[in-house]
Coordinates of C-alpha atoms in Angstrom, one line a residue:
M17 CA 3.3 -8.8 -51.2
M18 CA 3.4 -5.0 -49.8
T19 CA 6.2 -3.4 -51.2
K20 CA 8.3 -0.4 -49.3
K21 CA 6.4 2.1 -50.9
T22 CA 3.2 1.0 -50.2
T23 CA 3.6 0.3 -46.8
D24 CA 4.7 4.2 -46.3
T25 CA 2.1 5.4 -48.1
L26 CA -0.1 3.9 -45.7
I27 CA 2.0 4.6 -42.5
Y28 CA 1.0 8.5 -44.1
K29 CA -2.7 8.0 -44.6
A30 CA -2.6 6.5 -40.8
F31 CA -1.0 9.9 -39.6
A32 CA -2.7 12.1 -41.5
L33 CA -5.8 10.8 -40.4
S34 CA -4.8 11.5 -37.3
L35 CA -4.8 7.6 -35.8
P36 CA -4.4 7.9 -31.4
C37 CA -2.5 4.5 -32.5
F38 CA 1.2 4.5 -33.6
C39 CA 0.1 2.5 -36.9
I40 CA 2.8 1.5 -38.5
S41 CA 1.9 -1.6 -40.0
M42 CA -1.1 -3.8 -40.9
S43 CA -0.2 -6.2 -38.1
T44 CA -0.2 -4.1 -35.0
G45 CA -4.2 -4.2 -34.3
C46 CA -4.6 -0.5 -34.5
S47 CA -7.8 0.7 -35.5
D48 CA -9.3 2.3 -38.7
S49 CA -10.0 5.7 -37.4
E50 CA -10.3 9.1 -38.6
D51 CA -7.5 11.6 -38.1
Q52 CA -5.2 11.8 -34.4
T53 CA -1.2 12.0 -34.7
E54 CA 0.7 10.4 -32.5
T55 CA 2.6 13.9 -31.1
G56 CA 1.3 16.5 -29.2
D57 CA 2.5 19.5 -31.5
T58 CA 1.4 18.4 -34.8
D59 CA -1.5 16.0 -33.9
E60 CA -5.1 16.7 -34.9
S61 CA -7.0 15.1 -32.3
E62 CA -10.1 12.6 -34.3
G63 CA -9.3 9.5 -34.5
S64 CA -10.3 5.9 -33.3
D65 CA -8.6 4.4 -29.7
N66 CA -11.1 1.1 -30.5
D67 CA -9.6 -2.9 -29.0
G68 CA -6.0 -1.1 -27.7
S69 CA -6.1 -1.9 -24.1
D70 CA -3.9 -1.7 -20.7
D71 CA -5.1 -3.6 -17.6
D72 CA -1.7 -2.9 -15.8
S73 CA -2.7 0.0 -13.7
D74 CA -2.1 0.0 -10.1
D75 CA -3.8 2.8 -9.4
D76 CA -7.4 1.4 -9.6
S77 CA -8.4 -0.2 -6.2
D78 CA -7.1 3.0 -4.8
D79 CA -8.6 5.3 -7.1
D80 CA -12.2 3.6 -7.0
S81 CA -12.4 4.1 -3.1
D82 CA -10.9 7.5 -3.5
D83 CA -13.7 8.8 -5.8
D84 CA -16.5 7.2 -3.9
S85 CA -14.9 9.2 -0.9
D86 CA -14.9 12.3 -2.7
D87 CA -18.3 11.9 -4.2
E88 CA -19.9 11.4 -0.9
T89 CA -18.0 14.3 0.3
D90 CA -18.9 16.4 -2.2
D91 CA -22.4 15.6 -2.1
E92 CA -22.4 16.2 1.3
T93 CA -21.0 19.5 0.5
D94 CA -22.9 20.7 -2.5
D95 CA -26.8 19.6 -0.6
E96 CA -25.6 22.2 2.7
T97 CA -24.2 25.0 0.2
D98 CA -27.0 24.3 -1.9
D99 CA -29.1 24.7 1.1
E100 CA -27.4 28.1 2.4
T101 CA -27.2 29.5 -0.9
D102 CA -30.2 31.9 -2.0
D103 CA -28.3 34.8 -3.1
G104 CA -28.2 33.9 -7.3
T105 CA -24.0 33.5 -6.1
D106 CA -22.2 30.6 -7.2
D107 CA -22.9 27.6 -4.5
N108 CA -19.3 25.9 -6.0
S109 CA -21.1 23.3 -7.8
G110 CA -22.0 22.3 -11.0
P111 CA -20.6 24.8 -13.9
I112 CA -20.0 28.5 -13.5
E113 CA -22.5 31.2 -14.8
N114 CA -20.9 32.9 -17.4
Y115 CA -18.1 32.6 -20.0
P116 CA -14.5 32.7 -17.7
V117 CA -12.4 35.3 -17.2
L118 CA -9.0 35.0 -18.5
T119 CA -6.4 36.3 -15.5
G120 CA -3.0 35.6 -18.0
A121 CA -1.8 34.9 -20.8
C122 CA -1.9 31.4 -22.4
D123 CA 0.9 28.8 -22.3
L124 CA 1.6 28.3 -26.1
P125 CA 4.5 26.7 -27.9
E126 CA 7.9 28.1 -27.3
A127 CA 8.6 30.8 -29.6
E128 CA 12.4 30.9 -29.6
P129 CA 13.6 27.7 -28.4
T130 CA 17.0 27.2 -27.4
R131 CA 16.6 23.3 -27.3
L132 CA 14.2 21.0 -29.2
A133 CA 13.0 17.2 -27.5
V134 CA 12.2 15.0 -30.2
S135 CA 10.3 11.8 -30.4
S136 CA 11.7 9.4 -32.2
T137 CA 10.8 5.7 -33.5
D138 CA 12.3 2.7 -35.9
K139 CA 8.0 1.2 -35.5
S140 CA 9.0 -1.5 -33.2
T141 CA 10.3 0.7 -30.1
G142 CA 10.7 4.4 -29.7
A143 CA 12.9 7.0 -27.8
V144 CA 13.2 10.8 -26.7
S145 CA 16.7 12.9 -27.4
L146 CA 17.6 16.4 -26.9
V147 CA 19.0 18.7 -29.8
S148 CA 20.6 22.1 -29.1
V149 CA 19.2 24.3 -31.6
A150 CA 22.4 27.0 -31.7
D151 CA 25.2 24.0 -32.4
K152 CA 22.2 21.9 -34.4
T153 CA 24.2 18.4 -32.1
V154 CA 22.0 15.8 -31.1
K155 CA 21.8 13.9 -27.3
K156 CA 20.1 10.6 -28.9
D157 CA 17.7 8.5 -27.8
L158 CA 18.4 9.6 -23.5
A159 CA 15.5 8.0 -22.7
L160 CA 13.3 5.1 -23.9
A161 CA 9.9 5.2 -25.2
K162 CA 6.7 3.4 -26.8
T163 CA 6.1 4.0 -30.6
D164 CA 3.1 6.1 -30.0
I165 CA 5.0 9.1 -27.8
A166 CA 3.6 12.9 -27.1
L167 CA 5.5 15.3 -24.9
A168 CA 5.1 17.9 -22.8
V169 CA 6.7 20.3 -20.9
N170 CA 6.7 21.3 -17.2
G171 CA 9.7 23.8 -15.4
D172 CA 12.5 21.2 -15.2
Q173 CA 10.8 18.2 -16.0
L174 CA 9.6 16.9 -19.9
Y175 CA 6.9 14.2 -19.6
S176 CA 6.8 11.6 -22.3
I177 CA 3.4 10.4 -22.9
N178 CA 3.3 6.6 -24.4
R179 CA -0.1 6.9 -25.8
F180 CA -2.6 4.3 -27.6
G181 CA -2.4 0.8 -26.4
F182 CA 0.2 1.9 -23.7
D183 CA -1.0 4.2 -21.1
Y184 CA 1.7 5.4 -18.9
I185 CA 3.7 8.9 -18.5
D186 CA 7.0 8.7 -18.1
I187 CA 8.8 11.9 -15.9
L188 CA 12.1 12.4 -17.2
D189 CA 14.5 15.2 -15.4
L190 CA 16.0 18.0 -17.9
N191 CA 18.7 18.8 -16.2
D192 CA 20.4 15.4 -16.0
E193 CA 19.7 13.8 -19.8
L194 CA 16.4 12.9 -19.3
A195 CA 17.0 10.8 -16.2
P196 CA 13.8 9.0 -15.1
L197 CA 11.9 10.8 -12.4
A198 CA 9.0 8.4 -12.3
Q199 CA 6.6 6.7 -14.1
F200 CA 2.8 6.3 -13.7
S201 CA -0.3 4.7 -15.4
V202 CA -3.2 6.1 -16.3
A203 CA -4.8 2.7 -17.6
I204 CA -9.1 2.5 -17.2
E205 CA -11.0 -0.3 -16.4
E206 CA -12.3 -0.4 -19.6
D207 CA -11.6 -3.0 -22.3
R208 CA -10.7 -0.7 -24.5
S209 CA -6.9 2.2 -23.9
S210 CA -7.5 5.4 -22.3
N211 CA -5.4 6.3 -24.7
P212 CA -3.8 9.5 -23.1
Y213 CA -3.5 12.4 -25.6
S214 CA -1.9 15.7 -24.0
L215 CA -0.7 16.8 -20.8
H216 CA -0.9 20.2 -18.2
V217 CA 0.4 21.0 -15.1
S218 CA -1.3 23.9 -13.1
A219 CA 0.0 26.5 -10.9
S220 CA -0.8 24.1 -7.9
D221 CA 1.1 21.1 -9.3
E222 CA -1.9 18.9 -10.8
A223 CA -1.4 17.5 -14.1
Y224 CA -4.5 17.3 -15.9
I225 CA -4.3 14.7 -18.8
A226 CA -6.9 14.8 -21.6
L227 CA -8.0 10.9 -22.5
F228 CA -8.9 10.4 -26.2
G229 CA -10.0 7.1 -25.2
D230 CA -12.4 7.8 -22.1
D231 CA -15.3 10.5 -20.7
S232 CA -13.3 12.1 -18.2
L233 CA -9.7 13.9 -17.5
Q234 CA -7.4 12.0 -15.1
V235 CA -5.9 14.6 -12.5
F236 CA -2.3 13.5 -10.6
D237 CA -0.9 15.3 -7.8
V238 CA 2.8 15.8 -9.2
S239 CA 4.0 18.1 -6.3
D240 CA 6.6 15.5 -5.7
V241 CA 7.8 14.3 -9.2
T242 CA 9.3 11.1 -7.9
K243 CA 5.9 10.4 -6.4
P244 CA 3.3 11.0 -8.8
E245 CA -0.3 10.5 -6.8
K246 CA -4.0 10.2 -8.6
L247 CA -6.3 12.6 -6.9
R248 CA -9.4 12.4 -9.1
D249 CA -10.9 12.1 -12.5
V250 CA -13.2 15.4 -14.3
D251 CA -16.4 14.3 -15.7
F252 CA -16.4 15.3 -19.8
S253 CA -19.5 12.8 -20.5
H254 CA -21.7 16.2 -20.8
F255 CA -19.7 16.2 -24.5
S256 CA -20.0 12.7 -25.5
D257 CA -21.7 11.6 -28.8
A258 CA -23.6 8.0 -28.2
D259 CA -21.0 6.1 -28.1
G260 CA -20.3 7.8 -24.9
I261 CA -17.0 9.0 -25.4
P262 CA -16.1 13.0 -26.2
E263 CA -12.2 12.4 -28.0
A264 CA -10.7 14.9 -25.8
G265 CA -7.4 16.0 -27.1
K266 CA -5.2 19.1 -27.6
M267 CA -5.2 21.1 -24.5
I268 CA -4.5 25.3 -24.0
A269 CA -3.9 26.7 -20.2
C270 CA -4.4 30.4 -19.8
G271 CA -4.0 30.8 -16.8
D272 CA -6.1 29.0 -14.2
V273 CA -8.2 28.1 -16.9
L274 CA -7.3 25.0 -19.1
F275 CA -9.1 25.1 -22.7
V276 CA -9.5 21.0 -23.5
G277 CA -10.8 20.1 -26.9
V278 CA -13.3 17.4 -27.7
E279 CA -14.4 16.2 -31.0
A280 CA -17.4 14.5 -30.3
L281 CA -16.5 11.4 -32.9
D282 CA -19.0 8.9 -33.8
R283 CA -16.5 5.5 -33.4
D284 CA -19.3 3.5 -33.9
N285 CA -20.1 4.8 -37.7
G286 CA -17.1 5.5 -39.2
W287 CA -15.4 8.3 -36.7
V288 CA -17.6 10.7 -38.9
P289 CA -17.2 14.2 -36.6
V290 CA -20.9 14.2 -34.7
D291 CA -21.0 18.1 -34.1
G292 CA -18.2 19.6 -34.3
T293 CA -15.0 20.3 -32.5
R294 CA -15.1 22.5 -28.9
L295 CA -12.7 24.1 -27.0
V296 CA -14.3 23.3 -23.3
P297 CA -13.0 25.6 -20.4
V298 CA -12.5 24.2 -16.9
Q299 CA -11.0 25.8 -13.9
T300 CA -8.7 24.4 -12.6
G301 CA -8.4 23.3 -8.6
S302 CA -12.4 23.1 -8.6
D303 CA -12.5 21.5 -11.7
R304 CA -16.0 23.1 -12.0
L305 CA -17.1 23.7 -16.4
Y306 CA -18.7 27.1 -17.8
D307 CA -22.2 27.5 -18.7
W308 CA -22.9 30.4 -20.7
D309 CA -24.5 29.8 -23.6
S310 CA -28.5 30.4 -22.5
D311 CA -30.0 28.2 -25.3
H312 CA -27.6 25.0 -24.9
Q313 CA -28.4 23.1 -21.5
G314 CA -25.6 22.2 -19.3
A315 CA -21.8 23.2 -19.4
D316 CA -20.7 24.8 -22.8
G317 CA -17.7 25.2 -25.5
V318 CA -16.5 27.3 -27.7
K319 CA -17.4 26.1 -31.5
L320 CA -14.2 26.3 -33.5
L321 CA -15.2 26.9 -37.5
G322 CA -13.3 23.9 -38.4
L323 CA -12.6 19.8 -37.6
G324 CA -10.1 19.2 -35.1
I325 CA -7.1 20.3 -33.8
K326 CA -3.9 20.0 -35.5
S327 CA -1.5 22.8 -33.8
V328 CA -2.0 26.0 -32.0
R329 CA 0.3 28.7 -32.1
A330 CA 0.5 32.5 -30.5
D331 CA -1.5 34.7 -32.2
P332 CA 0.8 38.1 -33.3
D333 CA -1.5 40.2 -33.4
D334 CA -2.2 40.1 -29.8
S335 CA -0.4 41.7 -27.1
S336 CA -2.5 40.1 -24.5
G337 CA -1.7 35.9 -25.6
Q338 CA -5.4 35.3 -25.2
S339 CA -6.0 35.0 -28.9
V340 CA -4.1 31.6 -31.2
L341 CA -4.2 30.4 -34.2
V342 CA -5.5 27.3 -34.3
L343 CA -5.0 24.6 -37.5
S344 CA -8.3 22.3 -37.8
S345 CA -9.5 21.8 -41.6
G346 CA -8.7 25.7 -42.3
L347 CA -6.4 28.2 -40.5
E348 CA -8.8 30.1 -37.4
R349 CA -8.1 33.1 -34.8
V350 CA -9.6 32.0 -31.7
N351 CA -9.7 34.5 -29.5
L352 CA -10.2 32.5 -26.0
A353 CA -10.9 35.7 -23.7
T354 CA -14.7 36.0 -25.9
G355 CA -14.8 32.9 -27.0
T356 CA -15.2 33.9 -30.6
S357 CA -13.1 32.6 -33.8
E358 CA -12.5 33.6 -37.7
W359 CA -11.5 32.5 -40.4
V360 CA -8.0 33.2 -41.3
I361 CA -7.6 31.4 -44.6
K362 CA -11.1 29.1 -44.7
D363 CA -11.0 25.2 -45.0
T364 CA -12.7 25.8 -48.9
T365 CA -9.9 27.7 -49.8
F366 CA -7.6 24.9 -48.7
A367 CA -9.6 22.3 -50.5
D368 CA -10.2 24.8 -53.8
K369 CA -6.5 24.6 -54.0
G370 CA -6.5 20.6 -53.3
H371 CA -5.8 20.0 -49.5
G372 CA -8.5 18.4 -47.8
R373 CA -8.5 18.5 -43.9
F374 CA -6.4 15.2 -43.2
Q375 CA -3.7 16.9 -45.8
L376 CA -2.6 19.7 -43.7
R377 CA -0.3 18.4 -40.6
S378 CA 1.3 21.2 -38.4
F379 CA 1.9 24.7 -39.4
D380 CA 4.3 28.0 -37.8
L381 CA 5.0 31.5 -38.5
H382 CA 7.9 33.4 -39.3
S383 CA 8.2 36.7 -37.5
D384 CA 7.8 38.5 -41.2
G385 CA 4.1 37.5 -41.2
S386 CA 4.7 34.1 -43.0
L387 CA 3.1 30.9 -42.3
Y388 CA 4.6 28.1 -42.9
F389 CA 2.8 24.4 -43.2
A390 CA 3.3 21.1 -43.5
I391 CA 0.6 19.7 -45.9
A392 CA 0.6 15.8 -47.5
T393 CA 0.0 15.4 -51.2
A394 CA -3.5 13.5 -51.7
D395 CA -2.2 10.1 -52.2
F396 CA -0.4 11.1 -48.9
S397 CA 3.1 9.1 -50.9
E398 CA 4.9 12.8 -49.9
H399 CA 4.8 16.2 -48.2
G400 CA 5.7 19.4 -48.9
L401 CA 6.1 23.0 -47.1
Y402 CA 3.4 25.7 -48.2
R403 CA 4.0 29.5 -47.4
A404 CA 1.3 31.9 -47.6
S405 CA 0.9 35.4 -45.5
L406 CA -1.2 36.1 -42.5
T407 CA -2.7 38.4 -44.2
D408 CA -4.4 37.4 -47.6
E409 CA -6.7 34.6 -47.1
G410 CA -4.7 31.9 -48.5
A411 CA -4.9 33.5 -51.6
D412 CA -1.0 33.5 -52.3
L413 CA -0.4 30.1 -50.5
E414 CA 2.6 28.1 -52.3
A415 CA 4.8 25.2 -52.6
V416 CA 7.8 26.3 -51.9
F417 CA 9.7 22.8 -51.1
T418 CA 8.2 19.2 -52.2
G419 CA 9.0 15.7 -51.7
L420 CA 9.4 15.1 -47.8
Q421 CA 8.8 12.2 -46.2
T422 CA 7.5 12.2 -42.9
V423 CA 4.4 10.6 -40.6
T424 CA 3.7 13.3 -38.7
G425 CA 5.0 16.3 -40.4
G426 CA 6.1 18.1 -37.3
L427 CA 8.0 21.4 -38.1
E428 CA 9.3 24.1 -36.2
V429 CA 10.3 27.8 -37.6
I430 CA 13.3 29.5 -35.4
G431 CA 14.7 32.3 -36.7
D432 CA 14.9 32.5 -40.3
E433 CA 15.3 28.2 -40.0
L434 CA 12.6 26.1 -40.4
W435 CA 13.1 22.6 -38.9
F436 CA 11.5 19.8 -40.0
V437 CA 10.8 16.1 -39.2
D438 CA 11.9 13.6 -42.1
T439 CA 11.9 10.0 -42.2
T440 CA 13.6 9.6 -45.5
E441 CA 14.5 5.7 -45.4
G442 CA 18.4 5.5 -44.5
D443 CA 19.0 9.4 -44.6
S444 CA 16.3 10.3 -41.7
G445 CA 16.4 13.0 -39.5
I446 CA 15.7 16.9 -38.8
R447 CA 16.2 18.7 -41.8
I448 CA 16.9 22.5 -41.9
F449 CA 15.7 25.1 -44.2
D450 CA 16.5 28.8 -45.0
I451 CA 13.2 30.7 -44.9
S452 CA 15.0 33.9 -44.9
Q453 CA 14.4 34.6 -49.0
D454 CA 11.8 34.0 -50.9
T455 CA 13.6 31.4 -52.5
V456 CA 13.7 28.3 -49.4
T457 CA 16.9 26.2 -49.4
E458 CA 18.0 23.6 -47.5
I459 CA 21.3 24.3 -45.6
G460 CA 23.2 21.4 -45.1
T461 CA 22.2 17.5 -44.8
A462 CA 19.6 15.6 -42.0
I463 CA 20.8 15.8 -38.8
S464 CA 20.1 12.2 -37.2
T465 CA 18.3 11.5 -34.7
G466 CA 19.5 8.1 -34.0
L467 CA 15.6 6.7 -34.5
P468 CA 13.9 8.5 -37.2
P469 CA 12.1 11.7 -35.9
Y470 CA 8.5 12.2 -35.7
G471 CA 7.7 15.1 -33.4
F472 CA 8.9 18.3 -31.6
L473 CA 8.5 20.3 -28.6
P474 CA 10.4 22.9 -28.3
L475 CA 12.1 24.1 -24.8
P476 CA 12.9 27.2 -23.4

């Protein structure tokens, strides 16, 4: 019989390996994947969706016919355009030749939130709550959810993404205490879960949904948020490995260019990364990919130095808003305007200090230039908060608070405070720490969120 501590350690290990399945017990039918967490702001999208499936999609028959029609129309248009175009310019079919030109700053987590959306679960059900930053009050369990939840926001709508094995998305009204506006399925006609991982709504009100368990993105019209309609799929099979799935996860939007994180894990052989992690740019609207590497056939992606994408934050040294800090197996600065990356803290530096890539959970930055990380112990029995400067390449990385219990390691730095999702049995909630001084101290007691908290989404 498993003890409580043994069960919790298995939970931590599952999420540190970033399972797309919310694997909270040995009886849930979860897979033995490598790493993907269930919350959109704390995860590394490496993992397995294995045998989970959801056949309740009410879009299947219509989508098939629509896609067939679209394919025929596109083919005819492409052929005509190919015949007419002979001056070397783009013919509006196939990848765009050249690296994308970014026309706007990247859409990144709110740096100064007034509210937080919080996903929570007690391992059998889930919910979404809202927290006021100013007075630290919680409106608990406003919306029902499943046990594997990611969150996304667009304007006044919060998208609750019910992931592995559930494969549907709720649209919630932020102006009406998360009243439900609509629900739509993203299930696929396969004997596996589509495992929706993240969502971005473009300027033309098209919701792009990355699927960790399929070889395409799904695109929905959400111009009427009460009646979302499936429009099309975006083929990502070019980035698949031999198992046919590219494992699409985190997305970063920069104007009309959407960078989609893909990891190409070999799910048939222990979920080993086949050829690293890439950020693949897509032109929203046209859905065209980009081809700029003459040494590589077909569409390209920006290859990261490390493996996985757990957290993405704005680069404080970049005024254009087009450079980001990415927590992978290390911390790297990725310039999305040029498609280049450099280490801020090498993965080998973390490893030399005893922190393997699966133990790195999430991070954020303080205005004084300090980096704060949530890092699991080697046996995943607990987590700690660690601090390092942005400029010393990790040489000064140190623990500032230890003994924390969590599944996802979600944290947010808000002003001089660090907010952390803690799942201590009998005393779960949001724990807040004063980081204005060299010595980090806890402020008060944990703020209850009803069900134990698992992830944050900062809101304006």
